[in-house]
Structure formats: structure tokens, C-alpha cells
Coordinates of C-alpha atoms in Angstrom, one line a residue:
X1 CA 151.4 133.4 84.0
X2 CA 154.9 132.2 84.4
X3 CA 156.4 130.4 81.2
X4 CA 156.2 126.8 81.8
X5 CA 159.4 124.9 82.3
X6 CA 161.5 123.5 79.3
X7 CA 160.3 119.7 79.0
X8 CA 163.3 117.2 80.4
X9 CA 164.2 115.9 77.2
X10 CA 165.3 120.1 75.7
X11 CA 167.1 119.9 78.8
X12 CA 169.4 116.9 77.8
X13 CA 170.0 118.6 74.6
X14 CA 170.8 121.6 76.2
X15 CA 173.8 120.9 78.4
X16 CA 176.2 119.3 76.5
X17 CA 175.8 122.5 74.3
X18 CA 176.1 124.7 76.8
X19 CA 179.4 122.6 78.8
X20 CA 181.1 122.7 75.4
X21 CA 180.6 126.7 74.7
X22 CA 182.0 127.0 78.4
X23 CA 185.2 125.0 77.8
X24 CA 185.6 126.9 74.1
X25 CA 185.0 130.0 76.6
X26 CA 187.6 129.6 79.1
X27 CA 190.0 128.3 76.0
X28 CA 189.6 131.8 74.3
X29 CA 189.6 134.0 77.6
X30 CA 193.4 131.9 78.2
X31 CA 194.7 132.1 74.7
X32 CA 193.9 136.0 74.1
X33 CA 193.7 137.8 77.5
X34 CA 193.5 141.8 77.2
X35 CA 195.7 143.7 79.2
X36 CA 193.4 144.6 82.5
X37 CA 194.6 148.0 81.5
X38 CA 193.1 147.8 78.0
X39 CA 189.6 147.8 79.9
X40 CA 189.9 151.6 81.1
X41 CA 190.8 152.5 77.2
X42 CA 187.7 153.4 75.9
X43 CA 186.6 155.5 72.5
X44 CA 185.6 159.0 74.0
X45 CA 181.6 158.4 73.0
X46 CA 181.7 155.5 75.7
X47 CA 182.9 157.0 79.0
X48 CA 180.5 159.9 77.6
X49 CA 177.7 157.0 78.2
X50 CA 179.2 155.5 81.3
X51 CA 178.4 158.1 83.6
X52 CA 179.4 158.3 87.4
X53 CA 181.3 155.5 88.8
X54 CA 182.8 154.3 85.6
X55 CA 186.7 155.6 86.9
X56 CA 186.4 158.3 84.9
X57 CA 187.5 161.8 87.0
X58 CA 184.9 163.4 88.6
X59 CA 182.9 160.7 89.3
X60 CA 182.3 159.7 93.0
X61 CA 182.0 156.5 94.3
X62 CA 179.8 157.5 97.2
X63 CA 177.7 154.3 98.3
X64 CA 179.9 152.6 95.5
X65 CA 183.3 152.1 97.4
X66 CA 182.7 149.0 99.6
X67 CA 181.7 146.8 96.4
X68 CA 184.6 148.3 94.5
X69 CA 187.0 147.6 97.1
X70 CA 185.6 143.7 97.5
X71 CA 186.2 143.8 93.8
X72 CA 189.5 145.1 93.5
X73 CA 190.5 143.0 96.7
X74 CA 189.4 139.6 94.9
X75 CA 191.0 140.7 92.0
X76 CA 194.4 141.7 93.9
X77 CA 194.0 138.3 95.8
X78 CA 193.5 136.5 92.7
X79 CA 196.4 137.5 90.5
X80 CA 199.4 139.3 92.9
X81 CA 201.4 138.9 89.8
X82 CA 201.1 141.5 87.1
X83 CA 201.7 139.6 84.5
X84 CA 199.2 136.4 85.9
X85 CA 196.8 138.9 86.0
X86 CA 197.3 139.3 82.3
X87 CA 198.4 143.1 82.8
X88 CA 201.3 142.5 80.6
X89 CA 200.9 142.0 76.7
X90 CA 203.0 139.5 75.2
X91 CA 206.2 140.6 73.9
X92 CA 206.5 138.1 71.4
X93 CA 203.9 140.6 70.3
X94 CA 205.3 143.5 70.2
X95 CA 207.8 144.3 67.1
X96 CA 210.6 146.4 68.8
X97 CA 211.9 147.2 65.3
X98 CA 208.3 148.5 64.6
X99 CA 207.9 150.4 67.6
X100 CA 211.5 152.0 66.9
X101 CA 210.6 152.9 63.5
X102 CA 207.8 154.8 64.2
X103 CA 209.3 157.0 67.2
X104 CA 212.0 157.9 65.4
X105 CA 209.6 159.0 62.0
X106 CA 207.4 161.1 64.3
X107 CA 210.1 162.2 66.2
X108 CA 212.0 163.8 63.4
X109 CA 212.7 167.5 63.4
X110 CA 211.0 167.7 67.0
X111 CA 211.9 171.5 68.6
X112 CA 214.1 171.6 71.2
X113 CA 215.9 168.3 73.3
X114 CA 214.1 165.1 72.9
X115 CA 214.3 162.6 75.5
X116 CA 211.6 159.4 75.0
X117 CA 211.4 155.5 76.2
X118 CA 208.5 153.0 75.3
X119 CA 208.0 150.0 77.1
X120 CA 205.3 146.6 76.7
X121 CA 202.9 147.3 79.9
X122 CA 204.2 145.3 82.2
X123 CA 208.0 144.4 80.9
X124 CA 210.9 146.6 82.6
X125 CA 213.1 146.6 79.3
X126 CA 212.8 150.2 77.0
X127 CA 211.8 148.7 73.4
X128 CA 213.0 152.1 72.0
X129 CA 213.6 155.5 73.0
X130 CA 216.0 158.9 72.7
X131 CA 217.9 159.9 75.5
X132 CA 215.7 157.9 77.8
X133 CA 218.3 158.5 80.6
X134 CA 218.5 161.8 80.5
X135 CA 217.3 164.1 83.3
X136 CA 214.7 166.2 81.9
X137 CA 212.5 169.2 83.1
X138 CA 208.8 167.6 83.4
X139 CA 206.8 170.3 83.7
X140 CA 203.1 168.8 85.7
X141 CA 204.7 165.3 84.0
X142 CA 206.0 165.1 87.9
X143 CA 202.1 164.6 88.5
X144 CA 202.8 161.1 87.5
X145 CA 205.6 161.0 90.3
X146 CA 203.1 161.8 92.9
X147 CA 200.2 160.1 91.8
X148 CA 202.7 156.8 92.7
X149 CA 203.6 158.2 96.0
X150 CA 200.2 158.6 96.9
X151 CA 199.1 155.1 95.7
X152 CA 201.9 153.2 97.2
X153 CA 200.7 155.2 100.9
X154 CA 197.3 155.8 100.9
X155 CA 194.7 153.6 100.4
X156 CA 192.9 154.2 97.3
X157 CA 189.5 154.5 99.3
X158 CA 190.1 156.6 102.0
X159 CA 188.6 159.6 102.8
X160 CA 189.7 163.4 104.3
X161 CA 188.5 163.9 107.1
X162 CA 187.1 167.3 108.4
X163 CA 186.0 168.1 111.8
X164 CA 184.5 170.3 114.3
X165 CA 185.9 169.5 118.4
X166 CA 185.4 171.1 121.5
X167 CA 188.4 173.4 122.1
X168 CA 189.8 173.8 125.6
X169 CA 187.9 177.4 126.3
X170 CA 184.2 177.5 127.0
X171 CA 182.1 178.1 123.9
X172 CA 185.5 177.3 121.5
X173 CA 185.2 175.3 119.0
X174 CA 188.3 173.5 116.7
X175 CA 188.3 173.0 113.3
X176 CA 190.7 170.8 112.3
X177 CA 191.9 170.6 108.9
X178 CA 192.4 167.2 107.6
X179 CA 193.6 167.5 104.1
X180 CA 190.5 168.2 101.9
X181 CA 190.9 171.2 100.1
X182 CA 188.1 170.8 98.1
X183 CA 185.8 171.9 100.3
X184 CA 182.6 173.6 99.0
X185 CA 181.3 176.8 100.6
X186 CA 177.5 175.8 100.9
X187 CA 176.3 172.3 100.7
X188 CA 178.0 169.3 99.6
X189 CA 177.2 167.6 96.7
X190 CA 177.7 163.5 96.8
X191 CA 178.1 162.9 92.9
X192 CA 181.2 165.8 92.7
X193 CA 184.9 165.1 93.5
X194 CA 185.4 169.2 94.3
X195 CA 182.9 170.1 96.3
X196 CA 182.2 166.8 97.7
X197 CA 181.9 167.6 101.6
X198 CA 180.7 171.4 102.1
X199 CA 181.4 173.4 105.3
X200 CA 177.5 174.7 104.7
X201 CA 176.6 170.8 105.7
X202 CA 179.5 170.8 108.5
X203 CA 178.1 174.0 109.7
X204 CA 174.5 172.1 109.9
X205 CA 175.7 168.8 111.8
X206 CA 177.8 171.0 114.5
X207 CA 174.7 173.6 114.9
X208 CA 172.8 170.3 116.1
X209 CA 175.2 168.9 117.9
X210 CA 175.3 172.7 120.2
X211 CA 171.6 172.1 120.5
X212 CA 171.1 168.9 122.0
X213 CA 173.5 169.6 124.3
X214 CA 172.3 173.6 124.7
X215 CA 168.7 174.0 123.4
X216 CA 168.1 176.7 124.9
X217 CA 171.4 178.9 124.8
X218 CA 172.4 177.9 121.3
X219 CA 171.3 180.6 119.5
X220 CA 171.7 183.1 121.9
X221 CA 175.6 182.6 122.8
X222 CA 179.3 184.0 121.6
X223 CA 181.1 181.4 119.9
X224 CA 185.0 181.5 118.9
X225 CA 186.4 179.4 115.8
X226 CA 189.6 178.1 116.3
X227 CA 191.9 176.7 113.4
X228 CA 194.0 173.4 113.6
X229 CA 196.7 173.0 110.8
X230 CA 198.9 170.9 112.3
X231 CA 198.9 168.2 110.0
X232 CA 201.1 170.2 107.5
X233 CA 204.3 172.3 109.0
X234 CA 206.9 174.3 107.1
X235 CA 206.6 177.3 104.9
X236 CA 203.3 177.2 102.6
X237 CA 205.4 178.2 99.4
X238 CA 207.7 176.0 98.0
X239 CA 211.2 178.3 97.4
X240 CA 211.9 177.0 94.8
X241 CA 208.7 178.4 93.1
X242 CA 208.7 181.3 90.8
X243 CA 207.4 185.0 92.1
X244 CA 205.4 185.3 89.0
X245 CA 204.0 182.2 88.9
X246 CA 202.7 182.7 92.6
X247 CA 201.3 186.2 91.2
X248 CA 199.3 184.3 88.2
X249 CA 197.6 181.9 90.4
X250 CA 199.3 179.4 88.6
X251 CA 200.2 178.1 92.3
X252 CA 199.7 178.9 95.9
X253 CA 200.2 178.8 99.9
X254 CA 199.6 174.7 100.2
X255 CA 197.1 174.9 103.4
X256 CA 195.7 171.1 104.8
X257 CA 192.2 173.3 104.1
X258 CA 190.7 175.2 101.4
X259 CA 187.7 176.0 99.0
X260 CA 187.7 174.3 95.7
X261 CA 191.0 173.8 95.5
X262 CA 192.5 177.2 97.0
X263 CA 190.0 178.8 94.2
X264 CA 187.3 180.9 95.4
X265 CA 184.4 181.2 94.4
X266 CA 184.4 178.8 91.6
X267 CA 184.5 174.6 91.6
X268 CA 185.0 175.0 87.2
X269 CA 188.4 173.7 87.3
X270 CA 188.5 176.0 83.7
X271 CA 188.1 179.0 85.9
X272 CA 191.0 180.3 87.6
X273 CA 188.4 181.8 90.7
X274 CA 190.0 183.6 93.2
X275 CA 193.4 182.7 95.2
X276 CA 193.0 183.4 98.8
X277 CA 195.9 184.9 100.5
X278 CA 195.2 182.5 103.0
X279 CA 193.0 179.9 102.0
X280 CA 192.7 177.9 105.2
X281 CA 191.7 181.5 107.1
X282 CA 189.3 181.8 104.1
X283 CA 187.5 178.3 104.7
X284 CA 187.5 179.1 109.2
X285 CA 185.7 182.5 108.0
X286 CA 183.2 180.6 106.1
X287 CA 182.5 177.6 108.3
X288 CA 181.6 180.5 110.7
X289 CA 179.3 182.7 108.7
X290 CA 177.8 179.2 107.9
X291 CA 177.4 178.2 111.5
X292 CA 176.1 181.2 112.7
X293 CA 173.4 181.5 110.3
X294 CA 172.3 178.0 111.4
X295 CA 172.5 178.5 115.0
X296 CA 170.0 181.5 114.8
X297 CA 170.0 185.4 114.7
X298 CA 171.1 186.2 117.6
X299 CA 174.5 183.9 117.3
X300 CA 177.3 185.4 117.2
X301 CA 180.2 182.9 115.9
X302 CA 183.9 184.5 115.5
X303 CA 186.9 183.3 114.4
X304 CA 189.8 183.3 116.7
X305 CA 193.2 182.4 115.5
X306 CA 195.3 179.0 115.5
X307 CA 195.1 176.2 118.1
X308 CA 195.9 172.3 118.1
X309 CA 192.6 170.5 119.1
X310 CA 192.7 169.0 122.0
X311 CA 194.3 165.2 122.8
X312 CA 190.9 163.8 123.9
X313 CA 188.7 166.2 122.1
X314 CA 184.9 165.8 121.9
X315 CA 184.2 165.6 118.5
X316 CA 181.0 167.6 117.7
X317 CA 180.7 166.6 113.6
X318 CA 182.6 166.1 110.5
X319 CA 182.2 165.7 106.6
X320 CA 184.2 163.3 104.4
X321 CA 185.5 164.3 101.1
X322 CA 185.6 161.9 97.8
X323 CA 188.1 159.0 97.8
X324 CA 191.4 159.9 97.6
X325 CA 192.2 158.2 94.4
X326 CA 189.0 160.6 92.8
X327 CA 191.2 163.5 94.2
X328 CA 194.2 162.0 92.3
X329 CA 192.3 161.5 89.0
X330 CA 190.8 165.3 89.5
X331 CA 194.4 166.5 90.2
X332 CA 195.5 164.6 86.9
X333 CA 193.0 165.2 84.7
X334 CA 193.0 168.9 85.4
X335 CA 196.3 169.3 86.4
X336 CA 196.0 171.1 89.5
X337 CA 199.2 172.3 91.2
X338 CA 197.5 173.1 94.3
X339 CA 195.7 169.8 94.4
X340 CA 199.3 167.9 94.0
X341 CA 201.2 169.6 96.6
X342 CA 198.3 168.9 98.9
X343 CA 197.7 165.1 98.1
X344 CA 201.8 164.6 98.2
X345 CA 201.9 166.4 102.2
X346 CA 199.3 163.9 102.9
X347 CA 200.8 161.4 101.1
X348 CA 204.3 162.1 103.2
X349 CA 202.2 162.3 106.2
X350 CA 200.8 158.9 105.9
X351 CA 204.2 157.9 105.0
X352 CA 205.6 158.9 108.8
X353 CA 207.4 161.8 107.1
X354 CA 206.6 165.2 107.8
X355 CA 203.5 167.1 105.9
X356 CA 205.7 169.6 104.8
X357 CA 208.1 170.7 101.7
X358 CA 210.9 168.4 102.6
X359 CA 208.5 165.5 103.2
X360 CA 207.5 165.6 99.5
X361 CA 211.6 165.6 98.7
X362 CA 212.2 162.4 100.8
X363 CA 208.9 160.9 99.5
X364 CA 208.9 160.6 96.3
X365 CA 212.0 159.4 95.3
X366 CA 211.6 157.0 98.0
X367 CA 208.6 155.8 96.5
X368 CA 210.3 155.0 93.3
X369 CA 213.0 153.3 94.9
X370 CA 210.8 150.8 96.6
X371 CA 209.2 150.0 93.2
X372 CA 212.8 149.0 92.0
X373 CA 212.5 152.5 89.5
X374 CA 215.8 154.1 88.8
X375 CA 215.9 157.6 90.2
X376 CA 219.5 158.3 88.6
X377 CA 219.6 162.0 87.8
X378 CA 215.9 162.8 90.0
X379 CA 215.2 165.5 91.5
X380 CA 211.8 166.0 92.9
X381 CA 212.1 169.5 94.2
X382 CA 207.9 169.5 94.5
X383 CA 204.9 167.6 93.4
X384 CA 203.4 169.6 90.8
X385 CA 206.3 170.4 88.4
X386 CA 205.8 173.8 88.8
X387 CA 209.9 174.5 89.9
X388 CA 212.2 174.6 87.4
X389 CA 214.6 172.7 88.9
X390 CA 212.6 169.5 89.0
X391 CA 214.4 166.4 86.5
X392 CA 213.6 163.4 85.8
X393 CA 214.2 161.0 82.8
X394 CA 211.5 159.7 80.6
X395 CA 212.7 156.0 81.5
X396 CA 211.4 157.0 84.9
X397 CA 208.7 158.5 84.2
X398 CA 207.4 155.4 81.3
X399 CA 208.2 153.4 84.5
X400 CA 206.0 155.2 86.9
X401 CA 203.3 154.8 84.7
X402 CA 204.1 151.3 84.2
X403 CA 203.5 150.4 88.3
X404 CA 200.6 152.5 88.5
X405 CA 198.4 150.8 85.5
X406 CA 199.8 146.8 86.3
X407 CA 200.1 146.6 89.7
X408 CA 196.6 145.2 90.9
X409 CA 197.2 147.3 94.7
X410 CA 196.9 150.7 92.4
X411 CA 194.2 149.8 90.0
X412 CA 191.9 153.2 91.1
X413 CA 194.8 155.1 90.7
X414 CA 195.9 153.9 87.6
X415 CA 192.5 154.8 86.1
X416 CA 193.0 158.6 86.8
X417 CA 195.2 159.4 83.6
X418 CA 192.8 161.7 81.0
X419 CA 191.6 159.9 77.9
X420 CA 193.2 161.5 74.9
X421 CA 190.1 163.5 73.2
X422 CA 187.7 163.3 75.9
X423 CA 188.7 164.2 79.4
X424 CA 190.4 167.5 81.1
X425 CA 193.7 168.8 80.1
X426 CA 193.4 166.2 76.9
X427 CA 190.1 166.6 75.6
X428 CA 191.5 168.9 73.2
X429 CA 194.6 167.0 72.3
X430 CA 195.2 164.5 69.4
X431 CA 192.6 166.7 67.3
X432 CA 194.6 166.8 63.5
X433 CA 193.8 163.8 61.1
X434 CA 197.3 162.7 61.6
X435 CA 197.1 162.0 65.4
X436 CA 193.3 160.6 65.2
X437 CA 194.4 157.2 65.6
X438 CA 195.3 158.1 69.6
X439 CA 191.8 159.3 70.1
X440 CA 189.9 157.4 72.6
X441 CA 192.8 154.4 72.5
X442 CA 195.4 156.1 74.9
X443 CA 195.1 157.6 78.6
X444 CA 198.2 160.2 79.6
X445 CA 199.5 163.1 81.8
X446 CA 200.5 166.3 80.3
X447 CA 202.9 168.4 81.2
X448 CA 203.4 172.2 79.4
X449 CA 205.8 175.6 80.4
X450 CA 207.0 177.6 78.6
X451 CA 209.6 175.7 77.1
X452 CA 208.2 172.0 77.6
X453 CA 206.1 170.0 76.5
X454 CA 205.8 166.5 78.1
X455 CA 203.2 163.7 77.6
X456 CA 203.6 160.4 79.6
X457 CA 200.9 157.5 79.4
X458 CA 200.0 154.2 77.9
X459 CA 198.5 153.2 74.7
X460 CA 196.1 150.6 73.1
X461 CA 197.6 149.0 69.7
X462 CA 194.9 147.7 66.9
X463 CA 196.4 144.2 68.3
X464 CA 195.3 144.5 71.7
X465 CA 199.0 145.0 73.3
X466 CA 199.7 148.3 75.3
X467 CA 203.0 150.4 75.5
X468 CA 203.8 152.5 78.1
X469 CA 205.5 155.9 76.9
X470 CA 206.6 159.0 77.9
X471 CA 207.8 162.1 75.5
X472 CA 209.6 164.9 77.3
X473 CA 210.6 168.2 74.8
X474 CA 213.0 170.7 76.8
X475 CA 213.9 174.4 75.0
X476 CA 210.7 173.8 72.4
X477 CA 211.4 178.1 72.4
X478 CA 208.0 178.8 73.3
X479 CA 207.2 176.7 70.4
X480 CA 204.9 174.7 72.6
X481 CA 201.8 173.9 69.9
X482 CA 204.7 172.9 67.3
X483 CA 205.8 170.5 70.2
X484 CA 202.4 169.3 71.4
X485 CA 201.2 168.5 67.8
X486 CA 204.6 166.5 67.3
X487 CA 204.2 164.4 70.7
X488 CA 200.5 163.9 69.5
X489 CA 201.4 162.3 66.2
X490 CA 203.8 160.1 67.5
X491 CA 201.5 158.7 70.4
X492 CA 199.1 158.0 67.4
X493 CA 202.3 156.4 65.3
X494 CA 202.9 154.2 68.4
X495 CA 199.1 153.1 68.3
X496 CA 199.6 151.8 64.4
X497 CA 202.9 150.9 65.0
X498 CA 203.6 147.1 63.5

């Protein structure tokens, strides 16, 4: 049986009590608001706990999105500003002095050309820094550049699009490649970022769509694949990238369609797979092998060559891949040059600008420019800071982070940077006694070549107030574990700083 009701008179005792812990409530939650920010920097043991759907990369929001995007809508609606949304710390808080001191100690003897700047979350003024101004080689720091691109033009929840029409011939069929490149070659799998929409469950929903309206010549008939790239145009390779690096795998042709990232066979972002010399012809092959073992044995699906879809095109099925700002988490966490160029074409294509090369160029400093960030000495030759020619200074860079993790519109985004000692391209970082103290407390990208060594993020102070950094090391000599272990103790200095 149900407990019986408190009596009237524990009632009366009750409220006042519970009115007066309210008010000394709300009092606190005014006097010491945490950065919003401050809420995504959590020791390493807890996002191991907090599992799919926590904003940690990797973790689709399938059947999640619509209350996440009520939520972040209320809470954009709520507090436009920034700093009312209590994204900023308090500078009073912050000793610049303190801060200052500790760069410059960690700083010391650093290989190579040093250029830093560290800001209060949420202020525009550098509270110390080296050489802030000066253009510097970012190596896949530039990640950060097009990470803001994409938030300030696509909507945080939207998803790729992939899809089979009608072509113009009898028995063609389209595919038309919307931008996911992280197809999977068999089934899809809802909890997974790569690999989320498969062209084995594509195949499946176009085989019945030929039935109902064939059920009896389905299986017996000649079917042609047709290919529709349109949504990029321009070369594939950027020029400006290196022969060799092209040769390693360490980039390749930017298709609007591919398998795991232009990797095949593998979705382990530690496995380098196989680079397709033409990843979108790799992913039409495959949809059709896939198709034609659905429609029946004695299908015969082949793939013809390019063609745009049709303007009214019967559209026959499609999958969906993970939300876009999951793609741009993935793409920072793991660093995937292949995954950048792709999201910054689409990015420049929702932007009105071409899908191509030169799109990316005009986007992203464009980008910056409407966020009031100084591009003085950018260039953005690509997305992925894989040409050498790419600068930018660590004041724009610190900056870029800055608008990504305090403006309310970009809070999915700004969730994507890595924990330092937990996730991707950091989970191995900040691992000597000496730069413990960053562990869990700070989120950032990383940027390595052979000569640089670049780490821009934001960390969590034992106070509660977050700086915004960003360390870029040009000529470390090949010296790079030297330079990572130096940027790593200085991160960890800025989290004791006074």
C-alpha cells in the first residue's frame, strides 16, 4: 500500500523550510555561476561512465536530437548574451600577472618559434601571450578554423543526406552523393558517428522500393548505377598539398561520398585502411554489389558512370548520417584531414559558395570576419592544415575557440574538442607528473608535422574560471615530443596558475 500522506500540521513546518533553501539556492547559483563551458570539462573516469549522448565524440544522438535541440533552443533563447549566460568567468578573477608568470616559466627554452595568447572565456583582451600576432603554421590546429565555419553555417543537427532517384533512362538509377563520407559498406549502425548510415541498408530500402513498383521483374532485370557529385566541383586535391603526403594516406581526393572516411575497409580511425583512388567510384561499386544481392540472383546491377539526377527526380530511398556537429567532434577528436575538407565543401556550400577548393578559401576567413576575429596575416589555403602554406596567429586561433565554446548558437560544436587524457588524438597527452594537473580539466585540438606542434583549447582552473589558449611551436626540428611535452606542462601551469 501506498505511504499515507504527511499529516497537515508536517506540512506547515515543511514549507517555510523548503522556500528558504530555495531563496538560499537561487542566491548561490547567482553569486557563483560556472562557466556553461566548465560543464563539458569532466575528469576522464566520468565521460568513461557517461556513455552515448553525453557530447563526447562518437556518440550519436539518434532519437536524442529533438530534446537536445528544445534544450539548446531554450537555453540560446534564454541568455543571447554570452556572458548573461554565465559563459564568461569573471575577470576580477583571473590574475593576469599569474597567468603571465606561468606561460612564460613553462615556456622557457621551448624548441623552435613560440607564438601563444591566453584569454578569460568569454573576454576579447589576451591576458598574456608571445608573439600572439604572429602568423604561424598550424598544422590540423586549422581544424579549429573550420570547426567555426561549419557551426556558424550549418545547423548543428542536420543530417547528410544520401539517396537513390530514378535516372532519366529506363532501369537507371541515381545516386546522389550528399556529403556523408562516412558511409559504412554493410549495415548502419545508429549508436556510431562513422558508419552511421550504411549503403547495405540503402541497398535494402531501394530493393523494396523496385518491388512494389516491379514485383515481378525485380529480380530478373539489368540495372545501371549512375553517380551524382555535383555538390562538390573543382579538382579533388588541393595543390597546394604535398606529393608525399597524398602517397602516405595522410590525405586524399575530397569526394561528397565515401567509406569510412575515404578509408576502406576499416571504421578504426587508428587504422589507416585503404585509400581508394576514387573513393566516391568505390562507394557506387558497393551500393551496387549491395543492391543486387538484395534484389535476387538473377539481378544484374552495374555501374555506369557520372550523371546529375534529375530536376524532378522520383526519389526511390535514402539513409541519413550522424548530426553534423558528431561529424565535427569525430573530425576533431581524431583529426581527420579527409573528414575536414569534406565538412568545410559542405560547409561553403551551405554558405552559397561553391563546394570546391576556393570555397573553403573564401569561407573561412569569412567566417572569422563575421565573428569580429582578426584575420591579419591568415591564410587558410585548406581545412585540414595539411598545406604548408596555411598561417594563422595564435590570437586567432585562442579566439576561434573562444566563439565556439560561449556562443550559446554553437554549444554542440563547442563540445567536440578531445578531453586531455581521455579522448582521440589526446588520450595519450598530458601523461608526465608535471602536466597531470591538465588531465580531465581541459578540452583542445592538436595540431603535429614535422616541425610543429600546436595545441589550442580551453581550460578549467581549481577556481572555477576558464582560459582560452592556444600554443603554436614552428621549426621544433623534428623535435616534436620535446615540443609536445613542453606545450603539455604549460597547459597544466595555466590550470594552477594563481
Amino acid at each position: 500500500m501506498p505511504a499515507p500522506p504527511p499529516s497537515t500540521a508536517a506540512r506547515r513546518r515543511f514549507w517555510p523550510l523548503a522556500c528558504a533553501l530555495l531563496v538560499l539556492a537561487v542566491f548561490a547559483a547567482a553569486t557563483f555561476a560556472v562557466p556553461a563551458v566548465v560543464a563539458e570539462v569532466r575528469p576522464a573516469w566520468q565521460h568513461a561512465q557517461d556513455g552515448p549522448g553525453a557530447g563526447a565524440p562518437g556518440a550519436s544522438s539518434a532519437g536524442g536530437a529533438s530534446e537536445r535541440e528544445a534544450q539548446d533552443a531554450d537555453d540560446a533563447a534564454a541568455s543571447p548574451d554570452p556572458a548573461a549566460a554565465g559563459l564568461a568567468a569573471a575577470s576580477g578573477a583571473v590574475d593576469a600577472e599569474g597567468v603571465t608568470e606561468a606561460l612564460d616559466a613553462d615556456l622557457a627554452g621551448a624548441p623552435g618559434t613560440v607564438a601563444a595568447a591566453v584569454a578569460v572565456a568569454g573576454e576579447d583582451t589576451v591576458i598574456a601571450g608571445r608573439s600572439q600576432e604572429r602568423p604561424m603554421v598550424p598544422a590540423s590546429n586549422q581544424k579549429v578554423l573550420t570547426a567555426l565555419a561549419l557551426a556558424a553555417t550549418v545547423d548543428p543537427y542536420e543530417r547528410l543526406e544520401t539517396t537513390v532517384v530514378r535516372g532519366d533512362q529506363p532501369r537507371e538509377l541515381v545516386l546522389v552523393a550528399g556529403g556523408d563520407t562516412l558511409l559504412a559498406p554493410g549495415e548502419g549502425r545508429a549508436e556510431a558517428v562513422n558508419g552511421h548510415a550504411g549503403l547495405g541498408t540503402l541497398a535494402e530500402r531501394t530493393a523494396q522500393a523496385l518491388r512494389q513498383d516491379h514485383p515481378d521483374a525485380a529480380a530478373a532485370t539489368q540495372w545501371t548505377v549512375a553517380l551524382d557529385t555535383d555538390l562538390f566541383t573543382g579538382p579533388e586535391l588541393n595543390p597546394a598539398w604535398e606529393r608525399e603526403d597524398v602517397a602516405a594516406g595522410e590525405i586524399t581526393r575530397v569526394a561528397p561520398v565515401a567509406l569510412y572516411s575515404h578509408r576502406v575497409p576499416t571504421a578504426d580511425p587508428g587504422s589507416r585502411g585503404e585509400r581508394p583512388e576514387d573513393p566516391a567510384a568505390a562507394v557506387a561499386r558497393e551500393f551496387a554489389r549491395q543492391l543486387e544481392q538484395r534484389l535476387g540472383d538473377e539481378a544484374s546491377v552495374t555501374v555506369g558512370g557520372t550523371a546529375s539526377a534529375p530536376e524532378e527526380a522520383v526519389e526511390l530511398a535514402r539513409v541519413e548520417s550522424a548530426p553534423v556537429s558528431e561529424q565535427s567532434a569525430y573530425m576533431l577528436a581524431h583529426s581527420d584531414n579527409s573528414l575536414a575538407e569534406t565538412l568545410a565543401r559542405v560547409a561553403a556550400v551551405a554558405s552559397g559558395r561553391e563546394g570546391s577548393v576556393t570555397g573553403v578559401q573564401e569561407l573561412i576567413p569569412a567566417a572569422l570576419a563575421e565573428h569580429g576575429i582578426d584575420t591579419g596575416g591568415l591564410r587558410a589555403v585548406d581545412a585540414s592544415g595539411m598545406a604548408q602554406q596555411d598561417r594563422v596567429s595564435a590570437a586567432t586561433l585562442a579566439r576561434a575557440v573562444d566563439t565556439l565554446v560561449t556562443d550559446p548558437r554553437y554549444g554542440p560544436y563547442g563540445r567536440g574538442l578531445p578531453v586531455a587524457g581521455a579522448q582521440g588524438t589526446l588520450s595519450e597527452r598530458f601523461d608526465d607528473p608535471a602536466e597531470a594537473a591538465a588531465r580531465g580539466v581541459t578540452r583542445a585540438k592538436t595540431g603535429t608535422l614535422l616541425d610543429v606542434v600546436a595545441l589550442s583549447g580551453y581550460v578549467q582552473r581549481a577556481d572555477g574560471s576558464v582560459l582560452v589558449y592556444s600554443l603554436v611551436l614552428n621549426g621544433v626540428s623534428g623535435d616534436t615530443t620535446r615540443a609536445k611535452d613542453t606545450v603539455d606542462r604549460t597547459v597544466a601551469a595555466l590550470a594552477g596558475s594563481a
